Amino acid sequence: MRFAKGRYALIATIMVLVSFLVLFVTGLAQGLSYDNAASIKNMAATHFVLEQDSNHRFTRSQVGQQELDKARAVVGQDNAEPLGVRMTTVSPADDTKKIDVALFMVNPGSWLAPTVTEGKAINDQSAGQVVVDQKLAKSGVKIGTILVDQASGTEWTVSGFVQNESFSHAPVVFLNEQEWLALQAGSRSVQVSSTTGGVEAKSGAGTIEASAGTDTGKSAEAVTGTSTPSGSPSRPVYNAIAVKGADDQASKLSAALSNTEIITKSDAVSAIPGYKEEQGSLLMMIAFLYVISAFVLAVFFYVITIQKTSQFGILKAIGTRNAYLAGSVSLQVLLLSVGSLVISVLLVRLFESILPASMPFQLGLSTLALTCVLFILMSMAGSMFSVWKVTKIDALDAIGRTAA
């Protein structure tokens, strides 16, 4: 390596670029994964109770007070909490800007409630108040800003901010059960108005008035009388029940709650729309980068090995063992791999410090260490072909070709 500095510097440069790309894409994958499901990952829940056939998705599930009471009877009163999840669009009252958000209903003061970093937290009696993720501040939202739900027309006043709370890449707005019930009632009222308005239009066009009134009553009843899992339309409807408990308690929950499914936190995260597809694409890129790095390294060292065939032959002729030669080649690869990784880690940390806050990027120490170990292993695996070639060199044949 001291003799052929230029040749090995070229290999080292390529390895630095490849290892930097591996680390950067890994950090991007981890950042996107966290940004997509930060609110779920931050929860202390171990399992979730969802409606049967909801495909593990919160937004497709409906559970009621009856299921919540049964869950608390199994795991304990303090180990089961209701959770409401809804995707919607809000706008500041004094602005036309529309912001996609995720609404989370949690009981203030419970272990599901996030820690407020600015402003004040909400409580069970906080009417018309919410706490929101810090990302909304970039859209001009401040403490005291009034947010208007585009779907129901409900208005909320921002009382505080939380950090690292997002769902499906959307900032989360946390509200209490009182506001959740008002939101559900507002949504039903909007649907009723839409339904009755359509019938009245038909009656104005010549439909018999009595018939229209009958149809209107049925339509309104169909909307407002939608039954909940607990069987009563007046009782609250949640999307899930968050549970803290062991696996054996999950089995008891499954037996006690019919028409429900018990899923783990990882199942809930994987079921977020687009999560598996996004992570699958990035992980495939990372896997190919590992393979490419091993292949590039194998080709370079194989070419160098062929060029030094006569030298290896002479070394074998004077009694050098194969183990020594193979160790020499492996040590060169190891030194290049470790050196390139050190430079790559420094470059990644530099880029991380200058990346915009809007770009999700996470590369923790455990992930960094695992990535480096895998890269070194793949590099060593790529060098095995050169090691095999060295052990197969015939000393007399190599010396004969040198003499010729």
mmCIF file of C-alpha atoms in Angstrom:
data_model
loop_
_atom_site.group_PDB
_atom_site.id
_atom_site.type_symbol
_atom_site.label_atom_id
_atom_site.label_comp_id
_atom_site.label_asym_id
_atom_site.label_seq_id
_atom_site.Cartn_x
_atom_site.Cartn_y
_atom_site.Cartn_z
ATOM 1 C CA MET A 1 0.000 0.000 0.000
ATOM 2 C CA ARG A 2 2.937 2.368 0.639
ATOM 3 C CA PHE A 3 4.395 1.535 -2.769
ATOM 4 C CA ALA A 4 1.178 1.923 -4.839
ATOM 5 C CA LYS A 5 -0.302 4.971 -3.116
ATOM 6 C CA GLY A 6 -2.222 6.241 -6.151
ATOM 7 C CA ARG A 7 -3.855 2.889 -6.860
ATOM 8 C CA TYR A 8 -5.011 2.373 -3.301
ATOM 9 C CA ALA A 9 -6.074 6.020 -2.971
ATOM 10 C CA LEU A 10 -8.423 5.488 -5.913
ATOM 11 C CA ILE A 11 -9.936 2.429 -4.252
ATOM 12 C CA ALA A 12 -10.257 4.302 -0.952
ATOM 13 C CA THR A 13 -12.030 7.217 -2.673
ATOM 14 C CA ILE A 14 -14.582 4.903 -4.230
ATOM 15 C CA MET A 15 -15.136 3.174 -0.894
ATOM 16 C CA VAL A 16 -15.612 6.528 0.856
ATOM 17 C CA LEU A 17 -18.268 7.529 -1.681
ATOM 18 C CA VAL A 18 -20.096 4.212 -1.455
ATOM 19 C CA SER A 19 -19.970 4.054 2.352
ATOM 20 C CA PHE A 20 -21.125 7.681 2.589
ATOM 21 C CA LEU A 21 -24.088 6.873 0.347
ATOM 22 C CA VAL A 22 -24.928 3.817 2.460
ATOM 23 C CA LEU A 23 -24.872 5.846 5.683
ATOM 24 C CA PHE A 24 -26.814 8.750 4.197
ATOM 25 C CA VAL A 25 -29.594 6.588 2.736
ATOM 26 C CA THR A 26 -29.771 4.633 6.010
ATOM 27 C CA GLY A 27 -30.204 7.873 7.955
ATOM 28 C CA LEU A 28 -32.829 9.043 5.494
ATOM 29 C CA ALA A 29 -34.729 5.766 5.810
ATOM 30 C CA GLN A 30 -34.664 5.992 9.611
ATOM 31 C CA GLY A 31 -35.741 9.628 9.505
ATOM 32 C CA LEU A 32 -38.656 8.960 7.175
ATOM 33 C CA SER A 33 -39.688 5.967 9.277
ATOM 34 C CA TYR A 34 -39.776 8.091 12.435
ATOM 35 C CA ASP A 35 -41.517 11.023 10.752
ATOM 36 C CA ASN A 36 -44.189 8.696 9.382
ATOM 37 C CA ALA A 37 -45.081 7.161 12.737
ATOM 38 C CA ALA A 38 -43.489 9.284 15.484
ATOM 39 C CA SER A 39 -46.699 9.613 17.526
ATOM 40 C CA ILE A 40 -47.280 5.852 17.573
ATOM 41 C CA LYS A 41 -43.635 5.039 18.294
ATOM 42 C CA ASN A 42 -43.532 7.561 21.152
ATOM 43 C CA MET A 43 -46.527 5.985 22.868
ATOM 44 C CA ALA A 44 -45.963 3.732 25.860
ATOM 45 C CA ALA A 45 -48.574 1.306 24.520
ATOM 46 C CA THR A 46 -47.548 -2.263 23.745
ATOM 47 C CA HIS A 47 -50.751 -3.330 21.977
ATOM 48 C CA PHE A 48 -53.819 -1.799 20.366
ATOM 49 C CA VAL A 49 -57.394 -3.063 20.231
ATOM 50 C CA LEU A 50 -58.970 -2.460 16.825
ATOM 51 C CA GLU A 51 -62.185 -3.433 15.153
ATOM 52 C CA GLN A 52 -62.069 -6.755 13.357
ATOM 53 C CA ASP A 53 -61.210 -6.639 9.626
ATOM 54 C CA SER A 54 -59.760 -3.140 9.896
ATOM 55 C CA ASN A 55 -56.457 -4.326 8.360
ATOM 56 C CA HIS A 56 -54.582 -2.976 11.407
ATOM 57 C CA ARG A 57 -55.426 0.608 10.407
ATOM 58 C CA PHE A 58 -56.721 3.078 12.981
ATOM 59 C CA THR A 59 -58.781 5.074 10.498
ATOM 60 C CA ARG A 60 -60.744 1.957 9.470
ATOM 61 C CA SER A 61 -61.566 0.907 13.015
ATOM 62 C CA GLN A 62 -64.376 1.814 15.403
ATOM 63 C CA VAL A 63 -64.571 0.686 19.016
ATOM 64 C CA GLY A 64 -66.806 1.962 21.791
ATOM 65 C CA GLN A 65 -67.114 2.366 25.529
ATOM 66 C CA GLN A 66 -68.147 -1.255 25.968
ATOM 67 C CA GLU A 67 -64.883 -2.509 24.472
ATOM 68 C CA LEU A 68 -62.929 -0.002 26.588
ATOM 69 C CA ASP A 69 -64.576 -1.223 29.795
ATOM 70 C CA LYS A 70 -63.840 -4.852 28.942
ATOM 71 C CA ALA A 71 -60.216 -4.050 28.115
ATOM 72 C CA ARG A 72 -59.765 -2.239 31.430
ATOM 73 C CA ALA A 73 -61.276 -5.197 33.260
ATOM 74 C CA VAL A 74 -58.575 -7.440 31.778
ATOM 75 C CA VAL A 75 -55.426 -5.269 31.913
ATOM 76 C CA GLY A 76 -56.349 -2.823 34.671
ATOM 77 C CA GLN A 77 -58.089 0.536 34.822
ATOM 78 C CA ASP A 78 -54.910 2.546 34.211
ATOM 79 C CA ASN A 79 -53.472 0.321 31.467
ATOM 80 C CA ALA A 80 -56.072 0.897 28.748
ATOM 81 C CA GLU A 81 -56.775 4.281 27.169
ATOM 82 C CA PRO A 82 -59.062 5.305 24.288
ATOM 83 C CA LEU A 83 -57.457 6.692 21.158
ATOM 84 C CA GLY A 84 -59.107 8.597 18.343
ATOM 85 C CA VAL A 85 -57.370 9.131 15.003
ATOM 86 C CA ARG A 86 -58.626 11.161 12.066
ATOM 87 C CA MET A 87 -56.929 12.755 9.074
ATOM 88 C CA THR A 88 -58.243 16.187 8.165
ATOM 89 C CA THR A 89 -57.353 19.619 6.826
ATOM 90 C CA VAL A 90 -57.295 22.779 8.936
ATOM 91 C CA SER A 91 -56.783 26.442 8.197
ATOM 92 C CA PRO A 92 -55.878 29.365 10.462
ATOM 93 C CA ALA A 93 -58.956 31.529 10.971
ATOM 94 C CA ASP A 94 -57.225 34.599 9.530
ATOM 95 C CA ASP A 95 -55.558 32.806 6.625
ATOM 96 C CA THR A 96 -56.575 30.814 3.554
ATOM 97 C CA LYS A 97 -53.688 28.403 3.911
ATOM 98 C CA LYS A 98 -54.733 24.748 4.199
ATOM 99 C CA ILE A 99 -52.691 22.348 6.326
ATOM 100 C CA ASP A 100 -53.047 18.577 6.389
ATOM 101 C CA VAL A 101 -52.987 17.297 9.971
ATOM 102 C CA ALA A 102 -53.797 14.190 11.993
ATOM 103 C CA LEU A 103 -56.249 14.587 14.867
ATOM 104 C CA PHE A 104 -55.469 12.486 17.947
ATOM 105 C CA MET A 105 -57.946 12.190 20.797
ATOM 106 C CA VAL A 106 -56.222 11.312 24.077
ATOM 107 C CA ASN A 107 -57.221 11.779 27.684
ATOM 108 C CA PRO A 108 -55.125 14.665 29.104
ATOM 109 C CA GLY A 109 -52.967 13.518 31.989
ATOM 110 C CA SER A 110 -52.905 9.911 30.810
ATOM 111 C CA TRP A 111 -49.788 8.083 29.671
ATOM 112 C CA LEU A 112 -50.906 8.642 26.077
ATOM 113 C CA ALA A 113 -50.795 12.434 26.385
ATOM 114 C CA PRO A 114 -47.595 14.039 25.013
ATOM 115 C CA THR A 115 -45.374 16.425 26.960
ATOM 116 C CA VAL A 116 -46.043 20.069 26.178
ATOM 117 C CA THR A 117 -42.819 21.942 25.394
ATOM 118 C CA GLU A 118 -44.319 25.417 24.948
ATOM 119 C CA GLY A 119 -47.529 26.987 26.174
ATOM 120 C CA LYS A 120 -49.909 25.092 28.422
ATOM 121 C CA ALA A 121 -51.406 21.627 28.285
ATOM 122 C CA ILE A 122 -55.102 20.942 27.882
ATOM 123 C CA ASN A 123 -57.266 19.152 30.437
ATOM 124 C CA ASP A 124 -60.578 17.318 30.386
ATOM 125 C CA GLN A 125 -62.508 20.587 30.686
ATOM 126 C CA SER A 126 -60.548 22.566 28.075
ATOM 127 C CA ALA A 127 -63.262 23.635 25.644
ATOM 128 C CA GLY A 128 -62.116 24.523 22.153
ATOM 129 C CA GLN A 129 -58.405 24.148 22.944
ATOM 130 C CA VAL A 130 -55.762 21.859 21.430
ATOM 131 C CA VAL A 131 -52.017 21.305 21.519
ATOM 132 C CA VAL A 132 -50.219 20.870 18.211
ATOM 133 C CA ASP A 133 -46.911 19.656 16.843
ATOM 134 C CA GLN A 134 -44.111 22.194 16.516
ATOM 135 C CA LYS A 135 -44.070 21.716 12.718
ATOM 136 C CA LEU A 136 -47.226 23.807 12.465
ATOM 137 C CA ALA A 137 -45.222 26.813 13.652
ATOM 138 C CA LYS A 138 -43.518 26.805 10.238
ATOM 139 C CA SER A 139 -46.950 27.393 8.696
ATOM 140 C CA GLY A 140 -47.486 30.491 10.826
ATOM 141 C CA VAL A 141 -49.419 28.816 13.656
ATOM 142 C CA LYS A 142 -48.783 30.374 17.066
ATOM 143 C CA ILE A 143 -50.175 30.015 20.577
ATOM 144 C CA GLY A 144 -53.615 31.595 20.408
ATOM 145 C CA THR A 145 -54.097 30.850 16.701
ATOM 146 C CA ILE A 146 -57.588 29.621 15.863
ATOM 147 C CA LEU A 147 -57.626 26.540 13.626
ATOM 148 C CA VAL A 148 -60.732 25.744 11.599
ATOM 149 C CA ASP A 149 -61.476 22.154 10.591
ATOM 150 C CA GLN A 150 -62.386 22.175 6.914
ATOM 151 C CA ALA A 151 -64.599 19.088 7.174
ATOM 152 C CA SER A 152 -66.817 20.022 10.134
ATOM 153 C CA GLY A 153 -66.210 23.743 10.615
ATOM 154 C CA THR A 154 -65.115 23.168 14.222
ATOM 155 C CA GLU A 155 -62.764 25.800 15.627
ATOM 156 C CA TRP A 156 -59.924 25.198 18.087
ATOM 157 C CA THR A 157 -57.529 27.563 19.803
ATOM 158 C CA VAL A 158 -53.882 26.468 20.008
ATOM 159 C CA SER A 159 -52.830 26.463 23.668
ATOM 160 C CA GLY A 160 -49.434 24.751 23.396
ATOM 161 C CA PHE A 161 -46.870 22.951 21.272
ATOM 162 C CA VAL A 162 -45.367 19.467 21.422
ATOM 163 C CA GLN A 163 -42.368 18.074 19.562
ATOM 164 C CA ASN A 164 -41.802 15.026 17.366
ATOM 165 C CA GLU A 165 -45.483 14.157 17.044
ATOM 166 C CA SER A 166 -46.463 13.192 13.516
ATOM 167 C CA PHE A 167 -48.593 10.553 11.845
ATOM 168 C CA SER A 168 -48.449 9.616 8.164
ATOM 169 C CA HIS A 169 -46.011 12.525 7.676
ATOM 170 C CA ALA A 170 -48.637 14.978 8.970
ATOM 171 C CA PRO A 171 -48.283 17.020 12.183
ATOM 172 C CA VAL A 172 -50.588 15.870 14.972
ATOM 173 C CA VAL A 173 -53.235 17.987 16.702
ATOM 174 C CA PHE A 174 -54.162 16.627 20.152
ATOM 175 C CA LEU A 175 -57.644 17.206 21.577
ATOM 176 C CA ASN A 176 -59.574 15.891 24.564
ATOM 177 C CA GLU A 177 -62.637 13.646 24.543
ATOM 178 C CA GLN A 178 -65.011 16.579 24.892
ATOM 179 C CA GLU A 179 -63.749 18.090 21.641
ATOM 180 C CA TRP A 180 -63.694 14.665 19.998
ATOM 181 C CA LEU A 181 -67.407 14.175 20.741
ATOM 182 C CA ALA A 182 -68.183 17.670 19.489
ATOM 183 C CA LEU A 183 -66.233 16.914 16.321
ATOM 184 C CA GLN A 184 -68.199 13.729 15.741
ATOM 185 C CA ALA A 185 -71.461 15.557 16.321
ATOM 186 C CA GLY A 186 -70.369 18.317 13.948
ATOM 187 C CA SER A 187 -69.492 15.808 11.240
ATOM 188 C CA ARG A 188 -72.883 14.135 11.593
ATOM 189 C CA SER A 189 -74.637 17.510 11.405
ATOM 190 C CA VAL A 190 -72.809 18.343 8.196
ATOM 191 C CA GLN A 191 -73.816 14.992 6.708
ATOM 192 C CA VAL A 192 -77.444 15.470 7.774
ATOM 193 C CA SER A 193 -77.574 18.944 6.253
ATOM 194 C CA SER A 194 -76.094 17.629 3.025
ATOM 195 C CA THR A 195 -78.573 14.766 2.903
ATOM 196 C CA THR A 196 -81.681 16.832 3.667
ATOM 197 C CA GLY A 197 -80.588 19.553 1.300
ATOM 198 C CA GLY A 198 -80.398 17.054 -1.529
ATOM 199 C CA VAL A 199 -83.904 15.795 -0.848
ATOM 200 C CA GLU A 200 -85.331 19.288 -0.643
ATOM 201 C CA ALA A 201 -83.819 20.070 -3.999
ATOM 202 C CA LYS A 202 -85.502 17.050 -5.452
ATOM 203 C CA SER A 203 -88.845 18.035 -3.875
ATOM 204 C CA GLY A 204 -88.501 21.508 -5.378
ATOM 205 C CA ALA A 205 -88.082 19.916 -8.783
ATOM 206 C CA GLY A 206 -91.489 18.306 -8.601
ATOM 207 C CA THR A 207 -91.112 15.465 -6.108
ATOM 208 C CA ILE A 208 -94.143 14.903 -3.912
ATOM 209 C CA GLU A 209 -93.604 16.874 -0.687
ATOM 210 C CA ALA A 210 -94.859 14.152 1.611
ATOM 211 C CA SER A 211 -92.593 11.602 -0.010
ATOM 212 C CA ALA A 212 -89.666 13.975 0.280
ATOM 213 C CA GLY A 213 -90.298 14.476 3.962
ATOM 214 C CA THR A 214 -90.355 10.731 4.511
ATOM 215 C CA ASP A 215 -87.121 10.235 2.619
ATOM 216 C CA THR A 216 -85.508 13.090 4.520
ATOM 217 C CA GLY A 217 -86.406 11.565 7.841
ATOM 218 C CA LYS A 218 -84.977 8.219 6.812
ATOM 219 C CA SER A 219 -81.807 9.795 5.543
ATOM 220 C CA ALA A 220 -81.283 11.802 8.691
ATOM 221 C CA GLU A 221 -81.932 8.741 10.796
ATOM 222 C CA ALA A 222 -79.442 6.722 8.760
ATOM 223 C CA VAL A 223 -76.724 9.280 9.364
ATOM 224 C CA THR A 224 -77.282 10.217 12.977
ATOM 225 C CA GLY A 225 -78.261 6.741 14.044
ATOM 226 C CA THR A 226 -75.112 4.997 12.906
ATOM 227 C CA SER A 227 -74.536 2.358 15.517
ATOM 228 C CA THR A 228 -71.282 2.095 17.363
ATOM 229 C CA PRO A 229 -69.607 -1.142 18.415
ATOM 230 C CA SER A 230 -71.171 -0.705 21.817
ATOM 231 C CA GLY A 231 -74.610 -0.519 20.245
ATOM 232 C CA SER A 232 -75.542 3.031 21.265
ATOM 233 C CA PRO A 233 -75.215 5.965 18.841
ATOM 234 C CA SER A 234 -75.020 8.465 21.707
ATOM 235 C CA ARG A 235 -71.924 6.907 23.231
ATOM 236 C CA PRO A 236 -68.407 7.916 22.127
ATOM 237 C CA VAL A 237 -66.752 6.145 19.245
ATOM 238 C CA TYR A 238 -62.985 5.692 19.263
ATOM 239 C CA ASN A 239 -60.633 4.294 16.652
ATOM 240 C CA ALA A 240 -58.554 2.153 18.985
ATOM 241 C CA ILE A 241 -57.788 1.257 22.567
ATOM 242 C CA ALA A 242 -54.142 1.623 23.575
ATOM 243 C CA VAL A 243 -53.027 -1.046 26.025
ATOM 244 C CA LYS A 244 -49.978 -1.513 28.230
ATOM 245 C CA GLY A 245 -49.562 -5.190 28.972
ATOM 246 C CA ALA A 246 -47.676 -8.403 28.372
ATOM 247 C CA ASP A 247 -48.315 -10.914 25.598
ATOM 248 C CA ASP A 248 -50.349 -13.157 27.891
ATOM 249 C CA GLN A 249 -52.696 -10.255 28.624
ATOM 250 C CA ALA A 250 -53.059 -9.692 24.889
ATOM 251 C CA SER A 251 -54.284 -13.260 24.569
ATOM 252 C CA LYS A 252 -56.823 -12.656 27.345
ATOM 253 C CA LEU A 253 -57.967 -9.485 25.608
ATOM 254 C CA SER A 254 -58.510 -11.357 22.372
ATOM 255 C CA ALA A 255 -60.671 -13.892 24.190
ATOM 256 C CA ALA A 256 -62.657 -11.257 26.100
ATOM 257 C CA LEU A 257 -63.310 -8.890 23.199
ATOM 258 C CA SER A 258 -65.258 -10.340 20.299
ATOM 259 C CA ASN A 259 -65.233 -8.692 16.871
ATOM 260 C CA THR A 260 -61.875 -7.079 17.630
ATOM 261 C CA GLU A 261 -58.221 -7.743 16.827
ATOM 262 C CA ILE A 262 -55.251 -7.197 19.118
ATOM 263 C CA ILE A 263 -52.153 -5.898 17.347
ATOM 264 C CA THR A 264 -48.674 -4.904 18.505
ATOM 265 C CA LYS A 265 -47.177 -1.456 18.152
ATOM 266 C CA SER A 266 -44.968 -2.611 15.265
ATOM 267 C CA ASP A 267 -48.061 -3.960 13.464
ATOM 268 C CA ALA A 268 -49.772 -0.603 13.879
ATOM 269 C CA VAL A 269 -46.745 1.246 12.520
ATOM 270 C CA SER A 270 -46.415 -1.077 9.517
ATOM 271 C CA ALA A 271 -50.099 -0.590 8.677
ATOM 272 C CA ILE A 272 -49.785 3.191 8.265
ATOM 273 C CA PRO A 273 -50.566 3.933 4.588
ATOM 274 C CA GLY A 274 -47.372 3.997 2.527
ATOM 275 C CA TYR A 275 -45.078 3.023 5.408
ATOM 276 C CA LYS A 276 -44.077 -0.443 4.184
ATOM 277 C CA GLU A 277 -43.758 0.707 0.574
ATOM 278 C CA GLU A 278 -41.580 3.667 1.522
ATOM 279 C CA GLN A 279 -39.314 1.654 3.799
ATOM 280 C CA GLY A 280 -39.197 -1.272 1.380
ATOM 281 C CA SER A 281 -37.860 0.932 -1.431
ATOM 282 C CA LEU A 282 -35.199 2.509 0.775
ATOM 283 C CA LEU A 283 -34.097 -0.805 2.280
ATOM 284 C CA MET A 284 -33.755 -2.267 -1.226
ATOM 285 C CA MET A 285 -31.526 0.664 -2.181
ATOM 286 C CA ILE A 286 -29.379 0.095 0.911
ATOM 287 C CA ALA A 287 -29.100 -3.634 0.196
ATOM 288 C CA PHE A 288 -27.988 -2.958 -3.389
ATOM 289 C CA LEU A 289 -25.413 -0.451 -2.142
ATOM 290 C CA TYR A 290 -23.924 -3.123 0.114
ATOM 291 C CA VAL A 291 -23.758 -5.556 -2.804
ATOM 292 C CA ILE A 292 -22.268 -2.916 -5.115
ATOM 293 C CA SER A 293 -19.604 -1.987 -2.564
ATOM 294 C CA ALA A 294 -18.627 -5.637 -2.123
ATOM 295 C CA PHE A 295 -18.553 -6.183 -5.895
ATOM 296 C CA VAL A 296 -16.481 -3.057 -6.615
ATOM 297 C CA LEU A 297 -13.987 -3.958 -3.917
ATOM 298 C CA ALA A 298 -13.767 -7.539 -5.150
ATOM 299 C CA VAL A 299 -13.039 -6.429 -8.726
ATOM 300 C CA PHE A 300 -10.347 -3.942 -7.707
ATOM 301 C CA PHE A 301 -8.483 -6.353 -5.467
ATOM 302 C CA TYR A 302 -8.842 -9.186 -7.948
ATOM 303 C CA VAL A 303 -7.193 -7.048 -10.643
ATOM 304 C CA ILE A 304 -4.410 -6.083 -8.222
ATOM 305 C CA THR A 305 -3.944 -9.730 -7.287
ATOM 306 C CA ILE A 306 -3.575 -10.756 -10.937
ATOM 307 C CA GLN A 307 -1.025 -7.983 -11.505
ATOM 308 C CA LYS A 308 1.008 -9.258 -8.545
ATOM 309 C CA THR A 309 0.758 -12.961 -9.427
ATOM 310 C CA SER A 310 4.511 -13.270 -10.086
ATOM 311 C CA GLN A 311 5.333 -11.561 -6.778
ATOM 312 C CA PHE A 312 3.045 -13.929 -4.874
ATOM 313 C CA GLY A 313 4.679 -16.836 -6.720
ATOM 314 C CA ILE A 314 8.140 -15.770 -5.654
ATOM 315 C CA LEU A 315 6.991 -15.354 -2.050
ATOM 316 C CA LYS A 316 5.543 -18.864 -2.113
ATOM 317 C CA ALA A 317 8.785 -20.205 -3.624
ATOM 318 C CA ILE A 318 10.844 -18.891 -0.714
ATOM 319 C CA GLY A 319 8.494 -20.515 1.799
ATOM 320 C CA THR A 320 5.786 -17.938 2.540
ATOM 321 C CA ARG A 321 2.628 -19.685 3.647
ATOM 322 C CA ASN A 322 -0.814 -19.146 2.112
ATOM 323 C CA ALA A 323 -2.195 -18.042 5.470
ATOM 324 C CA TYR A 324 0.255 -15.157 5.620
ATOM 325 C CA LEU A 325 -0.532 -14.004 2.073
ATOM 326 C CA ALA A 326 -4.291 -14.312 2.615
ATOM 327 C CA GLY A 327 -3.986 -12.374 5.874
ATOM 328 C CA SER A 328 -2.020 -9.653 4.076
ATOM 329 C CA VAL A 329 -4.765 -9.181 1.468
ATOM 330 C CA SER A 330 -7.519 -9.254 4.119
ATOM 331 C CA LEU A 331 -5.656 -6.717 6.255
ATOM 332 C CA GLN A 332 -5.397 -4.328 3.314
ATOM 333 C CA VAL A 333 -9.149 -4.571 2.746
ATOM 334 C CA LEU A 334 -9.864 -4.087 6.442
ATOM 335 C CA LEU A 335 -7.671 -0.981 6.648
ATOM 336 C CA LEU A 336 -9.312 0.531 3.570
ATOM 337 C CA SER A 337 -12.810 -0.256 4.878
ATOM 338 C CA VAL A 338 -12.235 1.194 8.331
ATOM 339 C CA GLY A 339 -10.456 4.271 6.979
ATOM 340 C CA SER A 340 -13.188 4.998 4.450
ATOM 341 C CA LEU A 341 -15.880 4.536 7.112
ATOM 342 C CA VAL A 342 -14.193 7.024 9.454
ATOM 343 C CA ILE A 343 -14.133 9.645 6.709
ATOM 344 C CA SER A 344 -17.730 8.805 5.692
ATOM 345 C CA VAL A 345 -19.051 9.144 9.249
ATOM 346 C CA LEU A 346 -17.434 12.575 9.558
ATOM 347 C CA LEU A 347 -18.954 13.637 6.225
ATOM 348 C CA VAL A 348 -22.404 12.357 7.214
ATOM 349 C CA ARG A 349 -22.311 14.221 10.530
ATOM 350 C CA LEU A 350 -21.270 17.364 8.658
ATOM 351 C CA PHE A 351 -24.148 17.019 6.193
ATOM 352 C CA GLU A 352 -26.558 16.271 9.043
ATOM 353 C CA SER A 353 -25.668 19.567 10.708
ATOM 354 C CA ILE A 354 -26.442 21.579 7.561
ATOM 355 C CA LEU A 355 -29.512 19.684 6.362
ATOM 356 C CA PRO A 356 -32.776 21.672 6.513
ATOM 357 C CA ALA A 357 -35.094 20.832 9.386
ATOM 358 C CA SER A 358 -37.786 19.828 6.891
ATOM 359 C CA MET A 359 -35.694 16.849 5.755
ATOM 360 C CA PRO A 360 -36.208 13.921 8.161
ATOM 361 C CA PHE A 361 -32.823 12.371 8.945
ATOM 362 C CA GLN A 362 -31.912 10.125 11.866
ATOM 363 C CA LEU A 363 -28.754 8.132 12.381
ATOM 364 C CA GLY A 364 -28.452 6.989 15.978
ATOM 365 C CA LEU A 365 -25.372 5.382 17.436
ATOM 366 C CA SER A 366 -26.828 1.859 17.329
ATOM 367 C CA THR A 367 -27.872 2.215 13.681
ATOM 368 C CA LEU A 368 -24.528 3.798 12.810
ATOM 369 C CA ALA A 369 -22.586 0.987 14.480
ATOM 370 C CA LEU A 370 -24.691 -1.705 12.809
ATOM 371 C CA THR A 371 -24.295 -0.075 9.390
ATOM 372 C CA CYS A 372 -20.517 0.171 9.787
ATOM 373 C CA VAL A 373 -20.212 -3.462 10.895
ATOM 374 C CA LEU A 374 -22.318 -4.643 7.939
ATOM 375 C CA PHE A 375 -20.246 -2.560 5.527
ATOM 376 C CA ILE A 376 -16.995 -4.036 6.857
ATOM 377 C CA LEU A 377 -18.403 -7.570 6.636
ATOM 378 C CA MET A 378 -19.539 -7.031 3.048
ATOM 379 C CA SER A 379 -16.131 -5.587 2.171
ATOM 380 C CA MET A 380 -14.352 -8.563 3.699
ATOM 381 C CA ALA A 381 -16.711 -10.887 1.851
ATOM 382 C CA GLY A 382 -15.818 -9.130 -1.414
ATOM 383 C CA SER A 383 -12.121 -9.716 -0.756
ATOM 384 C CA MET A 384 -12.562 -13.490 -0.401
ATOM 385 C CA PHE A 385 -12.297 -13.968 -4.162
ATOM 386 C CA SER A 386 -8.860 -12.346 -4.164
ATOM 387 C CA VAL A 387 -7.817 -14.448 -1.159
ATOM 388 C CA TRP A 388 -8.944 -17.583 -2.989
ATOM 389 C CA LYS A 389 -6.952 -16.509 -6.054
ATOM 390 C CA VAL A 390 -3.797 -16.015 -3.949
ATOM 391 C CA THR A 391 -4.063 -19.492 -2.440
ATOM 392 C CA LYS A 392 -4.388 -21.032 -5.949
ATOM 393 C CA ILE A 393 -1.243 -19.397 -7.364
ATOM 394 C CA ASP A 394 1.390 -21.990 -8.329
ATOM 395 C CA ALA A 395 4.925 -20.843 -7.416
ATOM 396 C CA LEU A 396 6.741 -22.615 -10.278
ATOM 397 C CA ASP A 397 4.229 -21.407 -12.846
ATOM 398 C CA ALA A 398 4.488 -17.809 -11.587
ATOM 399 C CA ILE A 399 8.329 -17.892 -11.565
ATOM 400 C CA GLY A 400 8.419 -19.496 -15.007
ATOM 401 C CA ARG A 401 6.273 -16.779 -16.493
ATOM 402 C CA THR A 402 8.467 -14.179 -14.858
ATOM 403 C CA ALA A 403 11.617 -15.704 -16.342
ATOM 404 C CA ALA A 404 10.052 -15.862 -19.805
#
